PDB file of C-alpha atoms in Angstrom:
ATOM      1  CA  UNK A   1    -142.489  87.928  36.818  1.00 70.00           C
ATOM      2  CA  UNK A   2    -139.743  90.164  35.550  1.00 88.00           C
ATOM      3  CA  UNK A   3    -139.572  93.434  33.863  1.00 92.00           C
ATOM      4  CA  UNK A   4    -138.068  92.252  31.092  1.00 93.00           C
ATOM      5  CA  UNK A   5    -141.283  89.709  30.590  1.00 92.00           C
ATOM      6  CA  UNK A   6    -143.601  92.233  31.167  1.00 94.00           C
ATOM      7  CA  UNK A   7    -142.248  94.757  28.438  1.00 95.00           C
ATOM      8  CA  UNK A   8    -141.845  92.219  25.643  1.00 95.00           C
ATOM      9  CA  UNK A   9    -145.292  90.775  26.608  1.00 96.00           C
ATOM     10  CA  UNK A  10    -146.810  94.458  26.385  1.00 96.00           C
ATOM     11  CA  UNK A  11    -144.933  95.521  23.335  1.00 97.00           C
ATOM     12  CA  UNK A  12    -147.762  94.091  21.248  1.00 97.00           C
ATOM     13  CA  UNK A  13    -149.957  96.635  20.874  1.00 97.00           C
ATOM     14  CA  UNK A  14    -153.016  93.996  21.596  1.00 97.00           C
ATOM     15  CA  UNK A  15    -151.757  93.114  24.867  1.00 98.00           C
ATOM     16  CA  UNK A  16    -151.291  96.231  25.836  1.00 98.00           C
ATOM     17  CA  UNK A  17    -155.068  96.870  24.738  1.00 98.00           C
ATOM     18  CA  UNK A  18    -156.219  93.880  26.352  1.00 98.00           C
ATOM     19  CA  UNK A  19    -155.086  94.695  29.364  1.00 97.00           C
ATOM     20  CA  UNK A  20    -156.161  98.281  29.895  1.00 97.00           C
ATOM     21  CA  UNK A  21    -159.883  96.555  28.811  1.00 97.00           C
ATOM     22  CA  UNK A  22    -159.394  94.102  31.593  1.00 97.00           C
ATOM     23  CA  UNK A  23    -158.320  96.778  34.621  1.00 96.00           C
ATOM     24  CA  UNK A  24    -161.890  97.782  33.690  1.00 95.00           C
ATOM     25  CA  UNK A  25    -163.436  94.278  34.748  1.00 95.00           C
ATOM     26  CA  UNK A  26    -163.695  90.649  33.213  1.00 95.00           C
ATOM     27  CA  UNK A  27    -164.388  90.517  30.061  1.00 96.00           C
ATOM     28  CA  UNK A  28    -165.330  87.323  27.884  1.00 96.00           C
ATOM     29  CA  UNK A  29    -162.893  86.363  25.179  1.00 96.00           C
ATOM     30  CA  UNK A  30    -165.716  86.977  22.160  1.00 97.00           C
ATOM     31  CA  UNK A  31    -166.163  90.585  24.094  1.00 97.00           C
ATOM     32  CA  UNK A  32    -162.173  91.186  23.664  1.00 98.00           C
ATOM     33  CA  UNK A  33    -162.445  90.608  20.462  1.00 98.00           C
ATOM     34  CA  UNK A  34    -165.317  92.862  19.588  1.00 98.00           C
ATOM     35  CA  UNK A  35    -163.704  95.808  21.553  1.00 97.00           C
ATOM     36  CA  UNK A  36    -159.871  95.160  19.300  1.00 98.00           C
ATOM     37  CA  UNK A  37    -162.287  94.172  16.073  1.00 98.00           C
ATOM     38  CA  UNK A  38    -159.610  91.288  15.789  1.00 98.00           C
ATOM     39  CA  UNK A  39    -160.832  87.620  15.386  1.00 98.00           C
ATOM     40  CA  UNK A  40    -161.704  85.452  18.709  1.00 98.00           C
ATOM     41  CA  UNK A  41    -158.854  83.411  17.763  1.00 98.00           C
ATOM     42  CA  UNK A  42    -156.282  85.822  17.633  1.00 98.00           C
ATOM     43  CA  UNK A  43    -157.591  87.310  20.901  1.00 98.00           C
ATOM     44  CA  UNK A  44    -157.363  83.630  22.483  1.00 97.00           C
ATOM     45  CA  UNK A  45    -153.339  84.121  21.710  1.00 97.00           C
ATOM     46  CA  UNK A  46    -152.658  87.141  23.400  1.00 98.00           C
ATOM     47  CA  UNK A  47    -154.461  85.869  26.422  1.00 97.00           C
ATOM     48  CA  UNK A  48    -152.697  83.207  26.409  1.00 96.00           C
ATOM     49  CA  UNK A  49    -149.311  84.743  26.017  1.00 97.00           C
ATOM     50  CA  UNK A  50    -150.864  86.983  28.901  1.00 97.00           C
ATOM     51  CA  UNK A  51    -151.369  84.069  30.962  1.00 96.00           C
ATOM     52  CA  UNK A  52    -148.140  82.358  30.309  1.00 94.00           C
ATOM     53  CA  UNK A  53    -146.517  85.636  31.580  1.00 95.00           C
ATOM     54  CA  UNK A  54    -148.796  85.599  34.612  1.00 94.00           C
ATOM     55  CA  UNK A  55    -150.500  88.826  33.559  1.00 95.00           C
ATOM     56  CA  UNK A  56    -154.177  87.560  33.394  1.00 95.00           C
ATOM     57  CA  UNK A  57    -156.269  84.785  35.487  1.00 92.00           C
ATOM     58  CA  UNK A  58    -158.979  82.617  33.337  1.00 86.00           C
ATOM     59  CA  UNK A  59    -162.234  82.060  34.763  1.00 83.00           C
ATOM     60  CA  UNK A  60    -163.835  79.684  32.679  1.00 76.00           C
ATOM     61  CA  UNK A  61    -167.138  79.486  34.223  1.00 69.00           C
ATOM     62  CA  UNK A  62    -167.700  83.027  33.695  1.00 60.00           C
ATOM     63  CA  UNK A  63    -168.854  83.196  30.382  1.00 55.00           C
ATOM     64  CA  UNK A  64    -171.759  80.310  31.463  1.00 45.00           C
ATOM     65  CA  UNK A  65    -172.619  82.670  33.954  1.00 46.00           C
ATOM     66  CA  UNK A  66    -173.353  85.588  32.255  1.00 47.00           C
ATOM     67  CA  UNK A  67    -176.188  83.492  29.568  1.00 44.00           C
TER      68      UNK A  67
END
């Protein structure tokens, strides 16, 4: 991962939120979402584009879990 990837991965504002909510611990995607009041979709993206940059690890069993 390059600097260059991690500034134009951060430069949307929602990625940059989404990761200062994460350094506080794992969050579900529906919780994201609450926190930015954007739609679960849209917070899907970023994390995604997070991902794909190697910024954020998925835990899919997580939300299960927590029930």
């Amino acid at each position: 991962m390059d600097y260059t990837t991690i500034l134009r991965t951060l430069a949307e504002l929602s990625r940059f939120q989404i990761v200062k909510l994460l350094r506080k611990g794992p969050l579900t995607v529906r919780e994201i979402a609450v926190h930015l009041h954007i739609c679960q979709p849209q917070a899907s993206k970023h994390l995604r584009v997070l991902h794909e940059a190697g910024m954020v690890e998925f835990d899919a069993g997580s939300a299960k879990e927590r029930k």
